[in-house]
Amino acid sequence: MIATLNPERFKILVHIVNSPDEASSANGTQAVDRAIGLLSIAGRAGSQGVSLTRLIEQSGLGKPTVRRLMLALIRGGLIEQDSQTRLYHPGEESYVLGTLATPRHGLLEIAADAVVRLARDSGDTAFVNMRRGATAVCLHREEGAFPIRTHALTAGAQHPLGVGAGALAILAALPDEEVETALADGARQRTAEYPGLDADILRCEVFETRTRGFALNPGRVVAGSWGVGVAIRRVDGTVAGALSIAAIESRMQPPRDQELAAMLTREAVDIEKRLARRMTRPPSQEDMT
């Protein structure tokens, strides 16, 4: 008896490279992506530096690949290696590029005094958040004088857009197409960490935020911790981040939520004016050194 083979069970997938240039381009793109990932890991390590072992663990790349890419970043001045500790740090060129990006992305430097005023005047906890793709990163947290505080957000924490008052303010300020992209990109993290905040709920929150004029988080992230937030825009209309205030539920009831939103809006308008001035001023030689 002769067995017959089902051709559907035996399929070979072949990617045809049309030319050597295409293959070279694909390999080059992969190398760039990997190098950017390593640079990001080193940057997040800050002044502590990062070891070769840590880079290998976090990137998932092999030791020879990590060594080769880090050497390339060192040659470009983007990475430095301490001769004694052998730890990797962001290099001088990274600082220069960061300085050049400050007029557009240096939100903390511009907004820090506003966050201090908001915490002082409200008595509650104030935050400034920066948009980073489909997430909002808390750049700074300032405590007010009120003795009962909320601990829903700490500096350095990242939430998917829509999760929390500041992150919701950012999401609602985006064009509809970007809202959908952000919701899709953040779906996995929301499902794992915030299962009660699905895309349909956040679409409703976006509509209500736009109608109301400010974002309101009625304890959706941490029970009893409420927040209000407003977006911060650049001069070109894109969203830079958000200001927000968090407090216990009893301190967020109407009309106080609207009063806090008005405080946030005043500070956001001032920050936007300062961002606009920075973006129209070319960096000076002093900024570069």
PDB file of C-alpha atoms in Angstrom:
ATOM      1  CA  MET A   1       0.000   0.000   0.000  1.00  0.00           C
ATOM      2  CA  ILE A   2       1.347   3.400  -0.942  1.00  0.00           C
ATOM      3  CA  ALA A   3       0.800   6.193   1.560  1.00  0.00           C
ATOM      4  CA  THR A   4      -0.299   9.522   0.200  1.00  0.00           C
ATOM      5  CA  LEU A   5       0.938  12.789   1.658  1.00  0.00           C
ATOM      6  CA  ASN A   6      -1.340  15.708   2.288  1.00  0.00           C
ATOM      7  CA  PRO A   7       0.422  18.671   0.655  1.00  0.00           C
ATOM      8  CA  GLU A   8      -1.328  21.063   3.050  1.00  0.00           C
ATOM      9  CA  ARG A   9       0.683  19.600   5.936  1.00  0.00           C
ATOM     10  CA  PHE A  10       4.030  20.255   4.289  1.00  0.00           C
ATOM     11  CA  LYS A  11       4.500  23.881   3.387  1.00  0.00           C
ATOM     12  CA  ILE A  12       7.793  25.664   2.995  1.00  0.00           C
ATOM     13  CA  LEU A  13       7.747  29.396   3.443  1.00  0.00           C
ATOM     14  CA  VAL A  14      10.430  31.140   1.448  1.00  0.00           C
ATOM     15  CA  HIS A  15      11.255  34.828   1.532  1.00  0.00           C
ATOM     16  CA  ILE A  16      12.781  35.760  -1.805  1.00  0.00           C
ATOM     17  CA  VAL A  17      15.361  38.506  -1.636  1.00  0.00           C
ATOM     18  CA  ASN A  18      15.200  40.425  -4.868  1.00  0.00           C
ATOM     19  CA  SER A  19      18.688  41.803  -4.678  1.00  0.00           C
ATOM     20  CA  PRO A  20      21.810  41.883  -2.489  1.00  0.00           C
ATOM     21  CA  ASP A  21      20.880  45.466  -1.581  1.00  0.00           C
ATOM     22  CA  GLU A  22      17.584  44.289  -0.060  1.00  0.00           C
ATOM     23  CA  ALA A  23      19.347  41.703   2.080  1.00  0.00           C
ATOM     24  CA  SER A  24      21.903  44.259   3.172  1.00  0.00           C
ATOM     25  CA  SER A  25      19.161  46.744   4.011  1.00  0.00           C
ATOM     26  CA  ALA A  26      17.288  44.173   6.117  1.00  0.00           C
ATOM     27  CA  ASN A  27      20.420  43.265   8.068  1.00  0.00           C
ATOM     28  CA  GLY A  28      21.302  46.925   8.504  1.00  0.00           C
ATOM     29  CA  THR A  29      17.859  47.796   9.829  1.00  0.00           C
ATOM     30  CA  GLN A  30      18.036  44.955  12.330  1.00  0.00           C
ATOM     31  CA  ALA A  31      21.429  46.141  13.555  1.00  0.00           C
ATOM     32  CA  VAL A  32      20.138  49.687  13.988  1.00  0.00           C
ATOM     33  CA  ASP A  33      17.100  48.469  15.942  1.00  0.00           C
ATOM     34  CA  ARG A  34      19.318  46.384  18.209  1.00  0.00           C
ATOM     35  CA  ALA A  35      21.771  49.234  18.790  1.00  0.00           C
ATOM     36  CA  ILE A  36      18.915  51.610  19.669  1.00  0.00           C
ATOM     37  CA  GLY A  37      17.608  49.040  22.153  1.00  0.00           C
ATOM     38  CA  LEU A  38      21.008  48.770  23.848  1.00  0.00           C
ATOM     39  CA  LEU A  39      21.354  52.558  23.953  1.00  0.00           C
ATOM     40  CA  SER A  40      17.936  52.785  25.592  1.00  0.00           C
ATOM     41  CA  ILE A  41      18.906  50.222  28.249  1.00  0.00           C
ATOM     42  CA  ALA A  42      22.089  52.144  29.050  1.00  0.00           C
ATOM     43  CA  GLY A  43      20.191  55.420  29.165  1.00  0.00           C
ATOM     44  CA  ARG A  44      17.595  54.102  31.619  1.00  0.00           C
ATOM     45  CA  ALA A  45      20.381  52.894  33.911  1.00  0.00           C
ATOM     46  CA  GLY A  46      21.353  56.528  34.436  1.00  0.00           C
ATOM     47  CA  SER A  47      24.420  57.397  36.478  1.00  0.00           C
ATOM     48  CA  GLN A  48      24.665  53.860  37.898  1.00  0.00           C
ATOM     49  CA  GLY A  49      25.756  52.462  34.567  1.00  0.00           C
ATOM     50  CA  VAL A  50      24.971  49.056  33.165  1.00  0.00           C
ATOM     51  CA  SER A  51      27.121  45.936  32.861  1.00  0.00           C
ATOM     52  CA  LEU A  52      27.643  43.793  29.806  1.00  0.00           C
ATOM     53  CA  THR A  53      25.833  40.950  31.560  1.00  0.00           C
ATOM     54  CA  ARG A  54      22.804  43.155  32.204  1.00  0.00           C
ATOM     55  CA  LEU A  55      22.758  44.315  28.592  1.00  0.00           C
ATOM     56  CA  ILE A  56      22.766  40.717  27.407  1.00  0.00           C
ATOM     57  CA  GLU A  57      19.968  39.759  29.810  1.00  0.00           C
ATOM     58  CA  GLN A  58      17.706  42.687  28.997  1.00  0.00           C
ATOM     59  CA  SER A  59      18.261  42.695  25.232  1.00  0.00           C
ATOM     60  CA  GLY A  60      18.152  38.936  24.713  1.00  0.00           C
ATOM     61  CA  LEU A  61      21.103  39.236  22.345  1.00  0.00           C
ATOM     62  CA  GLY A  62      24.249  37.142  22.336  1.00  0.00           C
ATOM     63  CA  LYS A  63      27.450  38.364  23.929  1.00  0.00           C
ATOM     64  CA  PRO A  64      29.380  38.872  20.645  1.00  0.00           C
ATOM     65  CA  THR A  65      26.497  40.891  19.167  1.00  0.00           C
ATOM     66  CA  VAL A  66      26.205  43.118  22.237  1.00  0.00           C
ATOM     67  CA  ARG A  67      29.959  43.727  22.306  1.00  0.00           C
ATOM     68  CA  ARG A  68      30.045  44.602  18.610  1.00  0.00           C
ATOM     69  CA  LEU A  69      27.115  47.016  18.808  1.00  0.00           C
ATOM     70  CA  MET A  70      28.353  48.686  21.997  1.00  0.00           C
ATOM     71  CA  LEU A  71      31.737  49.265  20.363  1.00  0.00           C
ATOM     72  CA  ALA A  72      29.968  50.932  17.441  1.00  0.00           C
ATOM     73  CA  LEU A  73      28.027  53.168  19.866  1.00  0.00           C
ATOM     74  CA  ILE A  74      31.262  54.030  21.670  1.00  0.00           C
ATOM     75  CA  ARG A  75      32.907  55.018  18.372  1.00  0.00           C
ATOM     76  CA  GLY A  76      29.933  57.294  17.714  1.00  0.00           C
ATOM     77  CA  GLY A  77      30.242  58.929  21.129  1.00  0.00           C
ATOM     78  CA  LEU A  78      26.779  57.774  22.175  1.00  0.00           C
ATOM     79  CA  ILE A  79      28.133  55.362  24.809  1.00  0.00           C
ATOM     80  CA  GLU A  80      31.133  55.478  27.155  1.00  0.00           C
ATOM     81  CA  GLN A  81      32.669  52.638  29.134  1.00  0.00           C
ATOM     82  CA  ASP A  82      34.258  53.287  32.519  1.00  0.00           C
ATOM     83  CA  SER A  83      37.821  51.990  32.385  1.00  0.00           C
ATOM     84  CA  GLN A  84      37.723  50.818  36.023  1.00  0.00           C
ATOM     85  CA  THR A  85      34.201  49.451  36.557  1.00  0.00           C
ATOM     86  CA  ARG A  86      33.707  48.418  32.886  1.00  0.00           C
ATOM     87  CA  LEU A  87      30.153  49.715  33.166  1.00  0.00           C
ATOM     88  CA  TYR A  88      28.526  51.434  30.197  1.00  0.00           C
ATOM     89  CA  HIS A  89      27.107  54.985  30.409  1.00  0.00           C
ATOM     90  CA  PRO A  90      25.497  57.400  27.928  1.00  0.00           C
ATOM     91  CA  GLY A  91      28.250  59.269  26.103  1.00  0.00           C
ATOM     92  CA  GLU A  92      28.948  62.885  25.298  1.00  0.00           C
ATOM     93  CA  GLU A  93      27.134  62.739  21.968  1.00  0.00           C
ATOM     94  CA  SER A  94      24.025  61.503  23.766  1.00  0.00           C
ATOM     95  CA  TYR A  95      24.199  64.614  25.942  1.00  0.00           C
ATOM     96  CA  VAL A  96      24.553  66.873  22.907  1.00  0.00           C
ATOM     97  CA  LEU A  97      21.585  65.246  21.169  1.00  0.00           C
ATOM     98  CA  GLY A  98      19.572  65.492  24.369  1.00  0.00           C
ATOM     99  CA  THR A  99      20.380  69.179  24.599  1.00  0.00           C
ATOM    100  CA  LEU A 100      19.243  69.718  21.034  1.00  0.00           C
ATOM    101  CA  ALA A 101      15.999  67.853  21.799  1.00  0.00           C
ATOM    102  CA  THR A 102      15.303  69.835  24.976  1.00  0.00           C
ATOM    103  CA  PRO A 103      13.391  72.688  23.283  1.00  0.00           C
ATOM    104  CA  ARG A 104      10.867  70.110  22.046  1.00  0.00           C
ATOM    105  CA  HIS A 105      10.972  67.471  24.760  1.00  0.00           C
ATOM    106  CA  GLY A 106      12.434  69.165  27.885  1.00  0.00           C
ATOM    107  CA  LEU A 107       9.086  69.202  29.621  1.00  0.00           C
ATOM    108  CA  LEU A 108      10.276  68.657  33.192  1.00  0.00           C
ATOM    109  CA  GLU A 109      12.672  71.582  33.080  1.00  0.00           C
ATOM    110  CA  ILE A 110       9.886  73.901  31.948  1.00  0.00           C
ATOM    111  CA  ALA A 111       7.068  72.474  34.072  1.00  0.00           C
ATOM    112  CA  ALA A 112       8.816  71.832  37.396  1.00  0.00           C
ATOM    113  CA  ASP A 113       7.911  75.180  38.964  1.00  0.00           C
ATOM    114  CA  ALA A 114       4.295  74.772  37.846  1.00  0.00           C
ATOM    115  CA  VAL A 115       4.055  71.394  39.581  1.00  0.00           C
ATOM    116  CA  VAL A 116       5.397  72.938  42.791  1.00  0.00           C
ATOM    117  CA  ARG A 117       2.788  75.724  42.629  1.00  0.00           C
ATOM    118  CA  LEU A 118      -0.030  73.276  41.958  1.00  0.00           C
ATOM    119  CA  ALA A 119       0.903  71.165  44.979  1.00  0.00           C
ATOM    120  CA  ARG A 120       1.250  74.251  47.177  1.00  0.00           C
ATOM    121  CA  ASP A 121      -1.984  75.910  46.094  1.00  0.00           C
ATOM    122  CA  SER A 122      -4.121  72.749  46.071  1.00  0.00           C
ATOM    123  CA  GLY A 123      -2.578  71.062  49.099  1.00  0.00           C
ATOM    124  CA  ASP A 124      -2.704  67.793  47.158  1.00  0.00           C
ATOM    125  CA  THR A 125      -0.240  65.834  45.035  1.00  0.00           C
ATOM    126  CA  ALA A 126       0.675  67.247  41.621  1.00  0.00           C
ATOM    127  CA  PHE A 127       2.339  65.527  38.670  1.00  0.00           C
ATOM    128  CA  VAL A 128       3.772  66.230  35.252  1.00  0.00           C
ATOM    129  CA  ASN A 129       3.591  63.408  32.718  1.00  0.00           C
ATOM    130  CA  MET A 130       5.300  63.066  29.359  1.00  0.00           C
ATOM    131  CA  ARG A 131       3.911  61.105  26.443  1.00  0.00           C
ATOM    132  CA  ARG A 132       6.112  58.232  25.324  1.00  0.00           C
ATOM    133  CA  GLY A 133       4.425  56.427  22.454  1.00  0.00           C
ATOM    134  CA  ALA A 134       1.402  54.597  23.847  1.00  0.00           C
ATOM    135  CA  THR A 135       2.359  55.324  27.462  1.00  0.00           C
ATOM    136  CA  ALA A 136       2.550  58.280  29.833  1.00  0.00           C
ATOM    137  CA  VAL A 137       5.691  58.591  31.972  1.00  0.00           C
ATOM    138  CA  CYS A 138       5.530  60.426  35.305  1.00  0.00           C
ATOM    139  CA  LEU A 139       8.446  62.871  35.248  1.00  0.00           C
ATOM    140  CA  HIS A 140       7.882  64.439  38.653  1.00  0.00           C
ATOM    141  CA  ARG A 141       5.627  64.147  41.696  1.00  0.00           C
ATOM    142  CA  GLU A 142       5.211  66.994  44.192  1.00  0.00           C
ATOM    143  CA  GLU A 143       3.481  66.491  47.535  1.00  0.00           C
ATOM    144  CA  GLY A 144       1.036  69.034  48.926  1.00  0.00           C
ATOM    145  CA  ALA A 145       0.480  69.909  52.577  1.00  0.00           C
ATOM    146  CA  PHE A 146      -2.731  67.914  53.066  1.00  0.00           C
ATOM    147  CA  PRO A 147      -1.861  65.097  55.516  1.00  0.00           C
ATOM    148  CA  ILE A 148      -3.758  62.308  53.716  1.00  0.00           C
ATOM    149  CA  ARG A 149      -1.976  61.542  50.471  1.00  0.00           C
ATOM    150  CA  THR A 150      -2.495  59.302  47.490  1.00  0.00           C
ATOM    151  CA  HIS A 151       0.228  57.018  46.198  1.00  0.00           C
ATOM    152  CA  ALA A 152      -1.252  56.081  42.846  1.00  0.00           C
ATOM    153  CA  LEU A 153       1.672  57.409  40.794  1.00  0.00           C
ATOM    154  CA  THR A 154       5.395  57.774  41.433  1.00  0.00           C
ATOM    155  CA  ALA A 155       8.161  59.424  39.413  1.00  0.00           C
ATOM    156  CA  GLY A 156       9.335  57.111  36.665  1.00  0.00           C
ATOM    157  CA  ALA A 157       6.106  55.092  36.553  1.00  0.00           C
ATOM    158  CA  GLN A 158       4.625  54.380  33.119  1.00  0.00           C
ATOM    159  CA  HIS A 159       0.930  53.845  32.473  1.00  0.00           C
ATOM    160  CA  PRO A 160      -0.797  53.023  29.187  1.00  0.00           C
ATOM    161  CA  LEU A 161      -2.477  56.088  27.732  1.00  0.00           C
ATOM    162  CA  GLY A 162      -5.927  56.396  29.263  1.00  0.00           C
ATOM    163  CA  VAL A 163      -4.977  54.881  32.620  1.00  0.00           C
ATOM    164  CA  GLY A 164      -4.996  57.695  35.200  1.00  0.00           C
ATOM    165  CA  ALA A 165      -5.948  61.357  34.888  1.00  0.00           C
ATOM    166  CA  GLY A 166      -2.764  62.572  33.195  1.00  0.00           C
ATOM    167  CA  ALA A 167      -2.605  59.630  30.796  1.00  0.00           C
ATOM    168  CA  LEU A 168      -6.303  60.065  29.961  1.00  0.00           C
ATOM    169  CA  ALA A 169      -5.820  63.783  29.291  1.00  0.00           C
ATOM    170  CA  ILE A 170      -3.051  62.916  26.825  1.00  0.00           C
ATOM    171  CA  LEU A 171      -5.136  60.252  25.103  1.00  0.00           C
ATOM    172  CA  ALA A 172      -8.168  62.523  24.738  1.00  0.00           C
ATOM    173  CA  ALA A 173      -6.017  65.265  23.198  1.00  0.00           C
ATOM    174  CA  LEU A 174      -4.857  63.010  20.361  1.00  0.00           C
ATOM    175  CA  PRO A 175      -6.564  62.774  16.957  1.00  0.00           C
ATOM    176  CA  ASP A 176      -9.028  59.886  16.712  1.00  0.00           C
ATOM    177  CA  GLU A 177      -6.690  57.794  14.561  1.00  0.00           C
ATOM    178  CA  GLU A 178      -3.882  58.118  17.128  1.00  0.00           C
ATOM    179  CA  VAL A 179      -6.325  57.288  19.920  1.00  0.00           C
ATOM    180  CA  GLU A 180      -7.107  53.970  18.244  1.00  0.00           C
ATOM    181  CA  THR A 181      -3.417  53.229  17.670  1.00  0.00           C
ATOM    182  CA  ALA A 182      -2.596  53.967  21.314  1.00  0.00           C
ATOM    183  CA  LEU A 183      -5.465  51.783  22.533  1.00  0.00           C
ATOM    184  CA  ALA A 184      -4.276  48.896  20.363  1.00  0.00           C
ATOM    185  CA  ASP A 185      -0.632  49.294  21.401  1.00  0.00           C
ATOM    186  CA  GLY A 186      -1.514  49.401  25.093  1.00  0.00           C
ATOM    187  CA  ALA A 187      -4.030  46.559  25.028  1.00  0.00           C
ATOM    188  CA  ARG A 188      -1.706  43.850  26.321  1.00  0.00           C
ATOM    189  CA  GLN A 189      -0.520  45.867  29.330  1.00  0.00           C
ATOM    190  CA  ARG A 190      -4.045  47.005  30.163  1.00  0.00           C
ATOM    191  CA  THR A 191      -5.344  43.444  30.020  1.00  0.00           C
ATOM    192  CA  ALA A 192      -2.585  42.239  32.336  1.00  0.00           C
ATOM    193  CA  GLU A 193      -2.540  45.114  34.822  1.00  0.00           C
ATOM    194  CA  TYR A 194      -5.845  46.984  34.440  1.00  0.00           C
ATOM    195  CA  PRO A 195      -8.432  44.429  33.268  1.00  0.00           C
ATOM    196  CA  GLY A 196     -11.335  46.767  34.038  1.00  0.00           C
ATOM    197  CA  LEU A 197     -10.147  49.364  31.525  1.00  0.00           C
ATOM    198  CA  ASP A 198     -10.819  47.939  28.088  1.00  0.00           C
ATOM    199  CA  ALA A 199     -10.805  49.921  24.864  1.00  0.00           C
ATOM    200  CA  ASP A 200     -14.564  50.570  24.857  1.00  0.00           C
ATOM    201  CA  ILE A 201     -14.480  52.073  28.352  1.00  0.00           C
ATOM    202  CA  LEU A 202     -11.547  54.299  27.420  1.00  0.00           C
ATOM    203  CA  ARG A 203     -13.285  55.481  24.252  1.00  0.00           C
ATOM    204  CA  CYS A 204     -16.177  56.620  26.458  1.00  0.00           C
ATOM    205  CA  GLU A 205     -13.696  58.300  28.816  1.00  0.00           C
ATOM    206  CA  VAL A 206     -12.104  60.118  25.882  1.00  0.00           C
ATOM    207  CA  PHE A 207     -15.505  61.422  24.772  1.00  0.00           C
ATOM    208  CA  GLU A 208     -16.383  62.567  28.290  1.00  0.00           C
ATOM    209  CA  THR A 209     -12.980  64.228  28.733  1.00  0.00           C
ATOM    210  CA  ARG A 210     -13.357  66.202  25.529  1.00  0.00           C
ATOM    211  CA  THR A 211     -16.902  67.224  26.497  1.00  0.00           C
ATOM    212  CA  ARG A 212     -15.976  68.139  30.068  1.00  0.00           C
ATOM    213  CA  GLY A 213     -12.754  69.950  29.166  1.00  0.00           C
ATOM    214  CA  PHE A 214     -10.521  67.987  31.529  1.00  0.00           C
ATOM    215  CA  ALA A 215      -9.798  64.377  32.426  1.00  0.00           C
ATOM    216  CA  LEU A 216     -11.292  62.855  35.568  1.00  0.00           C
ATOM    217  CA  ASN A 217     -10.152  59.587  37.099  1.00  0.00           C
ATOM    218  CA  PRO A 218     -12.749  58.531  39.699  1.00  0.00           C
ATOM    219  CA  GLY A 219     -10.604  55.975  41.464  1.00  0.00           C
ATOM    220  CA  ARG A 220     -10.314  53.620  38.497  1.00  0.00           C
ATOM    221  CA  VAL A 221      -6.620  52.827  39.040  1.00  0.00           C
ATOM    222  CA  VAL A 222      -6.421  52.841  42.850  1.00  0.00           C
ATOM    223  CA  ALA A 223      -9.644  52.740  44.864  1.00  0.00           C
ATOM    224  CA  GLY A 224     -10.278  56.009  46.693  1.00  0.00           C
ATOM    225  CA  SER A 225      -7.595  57.884  44.725  1.00  0.00           C
ATOM    226  CA  TRP A 226      -9.138  60.390  42.327  1.00  0.00           C
ATOM    227  CA  GLY A 227      -7.408  62.680  39.861  1.00  0.00           C
ATOM    228  CA  VAL A 228      -7.929  65.471  37.360  1.00  0.00           C
ATOM    229  CA  GLY A 229      -5.665  66.205  34.417  1.00  0.00           C
ATOM    230  CA  VAL A 230      -5.179  68.487  31.414  1.00  0.00           C
ATOM    231  CA  ALA A 231      -2.996  68.012  28.356  1.00  0.00           C
ATOM    232  CA  ILE A 232       0.016  70.110  27.366  1.00  0.00           C
ATOM    233  CA  ARG A 233       0.474  70.812  23.659  1.00  0.00           C
ATOM    234  CA  ARG A 234       3.443  71.972  21.623  1.00  0.00           C
ATOM    235  CA  VAL A 235       3.197  74.922  19.278  1.00  0.00           C
ATOM    236  CA  ASP A 236       2.538  72.556  16.350  1.00  0.00           C
ATOM    237  CA  GLY A 237      -0.464  71.066  18.139  1.00  0.00           C
ATOM    238  CA  THR A 238       1.114  67.738  19.045  1.00  0.00           C
ATOM    239  CA  VAL A 239       0.745  66.515  22.623  1.00  0.00           C
ATOM    240  CA  ALA A 240       3.815  66.829  24.853  1.00  0.00           C
ATOM    241  CA  GLY A 241       2.316  65.555  28.094  1.00  0.00           C
ATOM    242  CA  ALA A 242      -0.065  66.499  30.875  1.00  0.00           C
ATOM    243  CA  LEU A 243      -0.401  68.065  34.306  1.00  0.00           C
ATOM    244  CA  SER A 244      -2.513  66.323  36.922  1.00  0.00           C
ATOM    245  CA  ILE A 245      -3.539  66.494  40.565  1.00  0.00           C
ATOM    246  CA  ALA A 246      -4.495  63.493  42.694  1.00  0.00           C
ATOM    247  CA  ALA A 247      -6.312  63.446  46.015  1.00  0.00           C
ATOM    248  CA  ILE A 248      -8.602  61.306  48.114  1.00  0.00           C
ATOM    249  CA  GLU A 249     -12.177  60.996  46.869  1.00  0.00           C
ATOM    250  CA  SER A 250     -13.701  63.472  49.319  1.00  0.00           C
ATOM    251  CA  ARG A 251     -11.422  66.252  48.030  1.00  0.00           C
ATOM    252  CA  MET A 252     -12.356  65.717  44.378  1.00  0.00           C
ATOM    253  CA  GLN A 253     -16.113  66.247  44.512  1.00  0.00           C
ATOM    254  CA  PRO A 254     -17.800  69.094  42.562  1.00  0.00           C
ATOM    255  CA  PRO A 255     -17.189  71.944  42.414  1.00  0.00           C
ATOM    256  CA  ARG A 256     -13.618  71.363  43.619  1.00  0.00           C
ATOM    257  CA  ASP A 257     -12.748  69.109  40.669  1.00  0.00           C
ATOM    258  CA  GLN A 258     -13.547  71.992  38.314  1.00  0.00           C
ATOM    259  CA  GLU A 259     -11.543  74.429  40.452  1.00  0.00           C
ATOM    260  CA  LEU A 260      -8.519  72.144  40.299  1.00  0.00           C
ATOM    261  CA  ALA A 261      -8.981  71.725  36.561  1.00  0.00           C
ATOM    262  CA  ALA A 262      -8.949  75.509  36.161  1.00  0.00           C
ATOM    263  CA  MET A 263      -5.667  75.684  38.111  1.00  0.00           C
ATOM    264  CA  LEU A 264      -4.172  72.993  35.889  1.00  0.00           C
ATOM    265  CA  THR A 265      -5.355  74.737  32.727  1.00  0.00           C
ATOM    266  CA  ARG A 266      -3.746  78.051  33.721  1.00  0.00           C
ATOM    267  CA  GLU A 267      -0.417  76.354  34.352  1.00  0.00           C
ATOM    268  CA  ALA A 268      -0.679  74.288  31.163  1.00  0.00           C
ATOM    269  CA  VAL A 269      -1.277  77.420  29.065  1.00  0.00           C
ATOM    270  CA  ASP A 270       1.806  79.055  30.590  1.00  0.00           C
ATOM    271  CA  ILE A 271       3.918  75.952  29.921  1.00  0.00           C
ATOM    272  CA  GLU A 272       2.705  75.846  26.321  1.00  0.00           C
ATOM    273  CA  LYS A 273       3.802  79.463  25.821  1.00  0.00           C
ATOM    274  CA  ARG A 274       7.228  78.666  27.231  1.00  0.00           C
ATOM    275  CA  LEU A 275       7.527  75.572  25.052  1.00  0.00           C
ATOM    276  CA  ALA A 276       6.639  77.675  22.014  1.00  0.00           C
ATOM    277  CA  ARG A 277       9.358  80.205  22.819  1.00  0.00           C
ATOM    278  CA  ARG A 278      11.913  77.434  23.251  1.00  0.00           C
ATOM    279  CA  MET A 279      11.029  75.734  19.989  1.00  0.00           C
ATOM    280  CA  THR A 280      11.473  78.979  18.049  1.00  0.00           C
ATOM    281  CA  ARG A 281      14.843  79.768  19.683  1.00  0.00           C
ATOM    282  CA  PRO A 282      17.857  78.017  18.145  1.00  0.00           C
ATOM    283  CA  PRO A 283      20.207  76.361  20.680  1.00  0.00           C
ATOM    284  CA  SER A 284      23.073  78.617  21.750  1.00  0.00           C
ATOM    285  CA  GLN A 285      26.728  77.602  21.892  1.00  0.00           C
ATOM    286  CA  GLU A 286      26.411  77.633  25.679  1.00  0.00           C
ATOM    287  CA  ASP A 287      23.621  75.019  25.453  1.00  0.00           C
ATOM    288  CA  MET A 288      25.925  72.767  23.455  1.00  0.00           C
ATOM    289  CA  THR A 289      28.828  72.739  25.913  1.00  0.00           C
TER     290      THR A 289
END
